[in-house]
Amino acid sequence: MADRSIYTIRKNRIPDHCCPGFVPAGNDFLRTDPHEAVHYVYLKAVDSGANDSEWGRFKIDLKSSENMIFYLRAAAMNEDSFYRESRPVKIQDFLCDPKESHTIKKEFFKRVGALQTVNWTDVLLYGLKGRYLYLMLEVVGEGNCSFSAVTIDRQGDNFMNTFPGIYQERNSFFHRYMSVFSSMYYDFDEKIDHFDQLLDPEKCPASLLPVYASWLGVDVGNDFLDENILRPLVKEAYALNRMKGTKAALERIGEIVLGQKVQVLERNVMADYVEPEQMKEFERLYGDSVYDVTVLVKGSITRLEASRLLFLMEQFKPVRARLHIIRLERNGTLDQYSYLDMNAGIFDQESGSLDNRKSLDGAVRLEE
């Protein structure tokens, strides 16, 4: 079969295009901005490098609500500019100019005989011919819409080359019919080429992360952990298993779950550096058994974060160890030039509301 020419628009190229009504979205390239009424994407020209190039297949990975409509407008031509008021204007600069109205841009695609489809994410461009390919995406309706992968295959269908010349008429019924099977073949071929990514914790789908964690003996629950916790956890699961039962393993688990370093205190070693007369006070806070282990966390954490932390640490703690979490809240302090008089007090300022049975004292403040 002949070589295929495939053009891929990746995430790092998206900022170079014009995307009014869209915002960046994590693993996806873009998602619709709910605060905007219009949603367009104008892609810069795809240059084939040769005049009268014939275009094949356009494919986009798009997810949208059921009541949203997705329009694709595609035009191919050998020219990369046109004259406007006796001055040459680059077509891609015109399309990517946010000052130009969408109505004028739509009229441009209409006048050059652009192909237009509705709610098609896999489109055959066999009727287009030209060196430069210009694409415009429009999303209409209420809801959420996002897309990630954009692929353009210039060859389209290599299967036609295996038939006698009389059957190789481009854009014929037989050509389009065979494209169904060639598209399926190339989709499978692409998945096979990227099969190694399925075993890469940094690139594999999030749905596979719990499976890989179970292979390494780590229970992650059912949708209990977010993806930003699962990926580093699975990536470091082998190293964590080698450290299981150690202080270092608990500290690393805390850093993965909370995104900050935690301090782990072991009750059985406190006697080495705490005076005997102070030990009773320490035991009230850190426990009175040699099996007590205390995790100190700076700042406040939610109940969900605390549950996740304990859930994972229970799997890597020493045998018979009892875990406790202590949150170190931020409090005010006084320097050497401050004094407290009779009936003075220090309060955390909080906003509140008053009804007809409440009164104001020194610990209450009103905000707008």
Coordinates of C-alpha atoms in Angstrom, one line a residue, residues 9-316:
I9 CA -3.3 18.7 15.7
R10 CA -1.9 18.2 19.2
K11 CA -2.6 20.1 22.4
N12 CA 0.5 22.2 22.2
R13 CA -0.7 23.6 18.8
I14 CA -4.2 24.7 20.1
P15 CA -3.0 28.0 21.5
D16 CA -1.9 29.1 18.0
H17 CA -5.5 28.8 16.7
C18 CA -8.5 30.9 17.3
C19 CA -11.0 29.3 19.8
P20 CA -13.6 31.9 21.0
G21 CA -16.0 30.4 23.5
F22 CA -13.6 27.6 24.5
V23 CA -11.3 27.2 27.5
P24 CA -8.4 24.7 28.2
A25 CA -9.6 21.5 29.8
G26 CA -7.1 19.1 31.4
N27 CA -6.5 16.0 29.3
D28 CA -8.9 17.3 26.7
F29 CA -7.8 20.0 24.3
L30 CA -10.7 22.4 24.9
R31 CA -14.2 22.5 26.4
T32 CA -17.0 25.0 25.9
D33 CA -17.1 27.9 28.3
P34 CA -20.6 28.0 29.9
H35 CA -20.4 31.8 30.2
E36 CA -20.1 32.3 26.5
A37 CA -23.0 32.2 24.0
V38 CA -20.9 31.3 20.9
H39 CA -18.4 28.5 20.5
Y40 CA -16.0 28.4 17.4
V41 CA -12.7 26.9 16.6
Y42 CA -10.7 28.2 13.6
L43 CA -7.7 26.0 12.7
K44 CA -4.7 27.3 10.8
A45 CA -4.2 25.9 7.3
V46 CA -3.0 22.4 6.9
D47 CA -0.3 22.5 4.2
S48 CA 0.1 19.4 2.0
G49 CA 3.1 20.9 0.2
A50 CA 1.7 20.2 -3.3
N51 CA -1.0 21.9 -5.4
D52 CA -4.2 20.0 -6.2
S53 CA -3.7 17.6 -3.3
E54 CA -6.6 15.3 -2.7
W55 CA -7.8 15.0 0.9
G56 CA -9.0 11.9 2.6
R57 CA -10.4 11.6 6.1
F58 CA -11.1 14.0 9.0
K59 CA -11.5 12.6 12.5
I60 CA -12.1 14.3 15.8
D61 CA -12.6 12.9 19.3
L62 CA -15.5 15.0 20.5
K63 CA -17.8 14.6 23.6
S64 CA -21.0 16.7 23.9
S65 CA -24.4 16.8 25.5
E66 CA -27.3 15.3 23.5
N67 CA -28.9 18.7 22.8
M68 CA -25.8 20.2 21.3
I69 CA -25.1 20.5 17.5
F70 CA -21.6 20.3 16.0
Y71 CA -20.9 21.8 12.6
L72 CA -17.8 21.2 10.5
R73 CA -16.8 23.4 7.5
A74 CA -13.9 22.3 5.4
A75 CA -12.4 24.0 2.3
A76 CA -9.3 23.2 0.2
M77 CA -7.6 25.5 -2.3
N78 CA -4.2 26.2 -3.8
E79 CA -4.2 29.8 -2.6
D80 CA -3.1 30.9 0.8
S81 CA -4.4 34.5 0.5
F82 CA -7.0 36.6 -1.1
Y83 CA -7.4 40.3 -2.0
R84 CA -9.5 42.5 0.3
E85 CA -9.8 46.2 -0.6
S86 CA -6.9 45.8 -3.1
R87 CA -4.6 44.4 -0.4
P88 CA -3.5 40.7 0.0
V89 CA -4.7 39.0 3.2
K90 CA -3.6 35.6 4.4
I91 CA -6.6 33.3 4.7
Q92 CA -5.5 31.7 8.0
D93 CA -4.8 35.2 9.5
F94 CA -8.3 36.3 8.4
L95 CA -9.9 33.2 10.0
C96 CA -7.9 33.4 13.2
D97 CA -8.5 37.1 13.6
P98 CA -10.9 37.5 16.7
K99 CA -11.9 41.0 15.4
E100 CA -13.5 39.5 12.3
S101 CA -17.2 38.5 12.7
H102 CA -18.3 34.9 12.5
T103 CA -20.9 35.8 9.9
I104 CA -18.2 37.0 7.5
K105 CA -16.1 33.9 8.1
K106 CA -19.1 31.6 7.4
E107 CA -19.8 33.5 4.2
F108 CA -16.2 33.0 3.1
F109 CA -16.5 29.2 3.5
K110 CA -19.8 29.3 1.6
R111 CA -18.3 31.2 -1.4
V112 CA -15.3 28.9 -1.7
G113 CA -17.6 25.9 -1.9
A114 CA -16.7 24.4 1.5
L115 CA -18.0 21.0 2.7
Q116 CA -20.4 21.3 5.6
T117 CA -21.5 18.5 7.9
V118 CA -23.7 18.3 11.0
N119 CA -22.8 16.1 14.0
W120 CA -20.2 14.1 12.1
T121 CA -17.0 13.4 13.9
D122 CA -15.6 11.1 11.1
V123 CA -15.8 12.7 7.7
L124 CA -14.6 11.8 4.2
L125 CA -13.1 14.8 2.4
Y126 CA -12.9 13.1 -1.0
G127 CA -14.6 16.0 -2.8
L128 CA -11.9 18.6 -1.7
K129 CA -8.8 19.3 -3.7
G130 CA -6.1 21.9 -3.1
R131 CA -2.8 22.4 -1.3
Y132 CA -4.2 24.1 1.8
L133 CA -7.0 22.7 3.9
Y134 CA -9.0 25.2 6.1
L135 CA -11.3 24.0 8.9
M136 CA -13.9 25.7 11.0
L137 CA -15.7 24.0 13.9
E138 CA -18.9 25.4 15.5
V139 CA -20.8 24.1 18.5
V140 CA -24.4 25.3 19.1
G141 CA -26.8 24.6 22.0
E142 CA -26.8 24.3 25.8
G143 CA -24.6 21.8 27.6
N144 CA -21.0 20.8 27.7
C145 CA -18.8 19.9 24.8
S146 CA -15.1 19.0 24.7
F147 CA -12.7 17.5 22.2
S148 CA -9.2 16.1 22.3
A149 CA -7.8 14.5 19.2
V150 CA -7.9 15.9 15.6
T151 CA -6.5 13.8 12.8
I152 CA -6.5 14.4 9.0
D153 CA -5.5 11.6 6.7
R154 CA -4.6 12.9 3.2
Q155 CA -4.5 9.5 1.5
G156 CA -7.9 8.5 2.8
D157 CA -8.2 4.9 1.5
N158 CA -5.3 2.8 0.4
F159 CA -7.5 -0.2 -0.2
M160 CA -8.4 1.3 -3.6
N161 CA -4.9 0.8 -4.9
T162 CA -5.4 -3.0 -4.7
F163 CA -8.2 -3.0 -7.3
P164 CA -7.9 -2.6 -11.1
G165 CA -7.8 1.0 -12.4
I166 CA -11.4 0.9 -13.6
Y167 CA -12.5 0.6 -10.0
Q168 CA -10.3 3.4 -8.7
E169 CA -12.6 6.4 -9.5
R170 CA -12.2 8.8 -6.6
N171 CA -15.3 9.8 -4.6
S172 CA -17.4 7.1 -6.4
F173 CA -19.9 4.9 -4.5
F174 CA -17.4 2.0 -4.5
H175 CA -14.7 4.3 -3.2
R176 CA -16.8 5.5 -0.3
Y177 CA -18.1 2.0 0.4
M178 CA -14.5 0.6 0.7
S179 CA -13.6 3.5 2.9
V180 CA -15.8 2.1 5.6
F181 CA -13.6 -1.0 5.9
S182 CA -10.3 0.9 5.4
S183 CA -11.2 3.3 8.2
M184 CA -11.9 0.4 10.6
Y185 CA -8.6 -1.2 9.5
Y186 CA -6.5 1.9 10.2
D187 CA -8.3 2.6 13.5
F188 CA -7.3 -0.9 14.7
D189 CA -3.8 -0.4 13.3
E190 CA -3.4 2.9 15.2
K191 CA -4.6 1.3 18.4
I192 CA -2.0 -1.5 17.9
D193 CA 0.8 1.0 17.3
H194 CA -0.1 2.8 20.6
F195 CA -0.7 -0.4 22.6
D196 CA 2.4 0.2 24.7
Q197 CA 0.7 3.3 26.1
L198 CA -1.9 1.2 27.7
L199 CA 0.7 -0.1 30.1
D200 CA 2.1 3.3 30.9
P201 CA 0.7 4.7 34.1
E202 CA 1.2 8.3 32.8
K203 CA -0.6 7.8 29.5
C204 CA -3.1 4.9 30.0
P205 CA -6.9 5.6 30.4
A206 CA -7.9 6.4 34.0
S207 CA -10.2 3.4 34.0
L208 CA -7.2 1.0 33.9
L209 CA -5.4 2.5 36.9
P210 CA -7.4 0.5 39.5
V211 CA -6.6 -2.7 37.6
Y212 CA -2.9 -2.0 37.6
A213 CA -3.0 -1.1 41.3
S214 CA -4.6 -4.4 42.1
W215 CA -1.9 -6.2 40.2
L216 CA 0.6 -4.6 42.5
G217 CA -1.4 -5.5 45.6
V218 CA -2.8 -2.0 46.3
D219 CA -6.5 -1.6 47.0
V220 CA -7.8 1.8 45.7
G221 CA -11.5 1.2 46.4
N222 CA -14.3 1.9 44.0
D223 CA -14.0 5.5 42.6
F224 CA -12.6 6.5 46.0
L225 CA -9.4 8.1 44.7
D226 CA -9.1 10.8 42.1
E227 CA -7.0 10.4 39.0
N228 CA -4.4 12.8 40.2
I229 CA -3.8 10.5 43.2
L230 CA -4.1 7.2 41.3
R231 CA -1.4 7.9 38.6
P232 CA 1.5 8.7 41.0
L233 CA 0.3 5.9 43.3
V234 CA 0.4 3.3 40.6
K235 CA 3.6 4.6 39.2
E236 CA 5.3 4.3 42.6
A237 CA 3.4 1.2 43.9
Y238 CA 6.4 -1.1 43.4
A239 CA 8.8 1.2 45.3
L240 CA 6.2 1.7 48.0
N241 CA 5.7 -2.1 48.4
R242 CA 9.5 -2.4 49.0
M243 CA 9.2 0.2 51.7
K244 CA 6.0 -1.2 53.3
G245 CA 6.0 -1.0 57.1
T246 CA 8.4 1.9 57.2
K247 CA 8.1 5.5 58.1
A248 CA 9.3 6.6 54.6
A249 CA 6.3 4.7 53.0
L250 CA 3.8 6.6 55.2
E251 CA 5.4 9.9 54.5
R252 CA 5.3 9.3 50.7
I253 CA 1.7 8.2 50.9
G254 CA 0.8 11.4 52.7
E255 CA 2.6 13.5 50.0
I256 CA 0.8 11.7 47.2
V257 CA -2.7 12.1 48.7
L258 CA -2.4 15.6 50.2
G259 CA 0.2 17.2 47.9
Q260 CA 2.3 18.2 50.9
K261 CA 4.8 16.7 53.2
V262 CA 3.5 15.2 56.4
Q263 CA 5.4 14.4 59.6
V264 CA 5.2 10.9 61.1
L265 CA 5.8 10.4 64.8
E266 CA 6.3 7.0 66.3
R267 CA 5.4 6.6 70.0
N268 CA 7.9 3.8 70.6
V269 CA 10.9 6.0 69.9
M270 CA 9.7 9.1 71.7
A271 CA 11.2 7.9 75.0
D272 CA 14.7 8.4 73.4
Y273 CA 14.3 12.2 73.3
V274 CA 11.4 13.1 75.6
E275 CA 12.0 13.6 79.4
P276 CA 10.2 11.1 81.6
E277 CA 8.3 13.9 83.4
Q278 CA 7.0 15.2 80.1
M279 CA 6.1 11.8 78.7
K280 CA 2.6 11.8 80.3
E281 CA 1.7 15.0 78.5
F282 CA 3.0 13.6 75.2
E283 CA 1.0 10.4 75.7
R284 CA -2.2 12.4 75.9
L285 CA -1.5 13.7 72.4
Y286 CA 0.4 10.9 70.7
G287 CA -1.0 7.8 72.5
D288 CA 0.3 5.6 75.3
S289 CA 1.1 2.5 73.4
V290 CA 4.3 1.6 71.5
Y291 CA 2.0 0.7 68.5
D292 CA 0.7 4.3 68.2
V293 CA 1.8 6.2 65.1
T294 CA 0.8 9.9 64.7
V295 CA 0.6 11.7 61.3
L296 CA 0.9 15.5 61.6
V297 CA -0.7 17.5 58.8
K298 CA -0.2 21.2 58.3
G299 CA -3.4 23.2 57.7
S300 CA -6.9 21.9 57.5
I301 CA -8.0 18.9 55.4
T302 CA -11.4 17.6 54.5
R303 CA -13.0 14.4 55.8
L304 CA -12.6 12.9 52.4
E305 CA -8.9 13.6 52.3
A306 CA -8.4 12.2 55.8
S307 CA -10.4 9.1 54.8
R308 CA -8.2 8.6 51.7
L309 CA -5.0 9.1 53.7
L310 CA -6.0 6.5 56.4
F311 CA -7.3 4.1 53.7
L312 CA -4.0 4.0 52.0
M313 CA -1.7 4.2 55.0
E314 CA -3.5 1.2 56.6
Q315 CA -2.1 -0.9 53.7
F316 CA 1.5 0.3 54.2

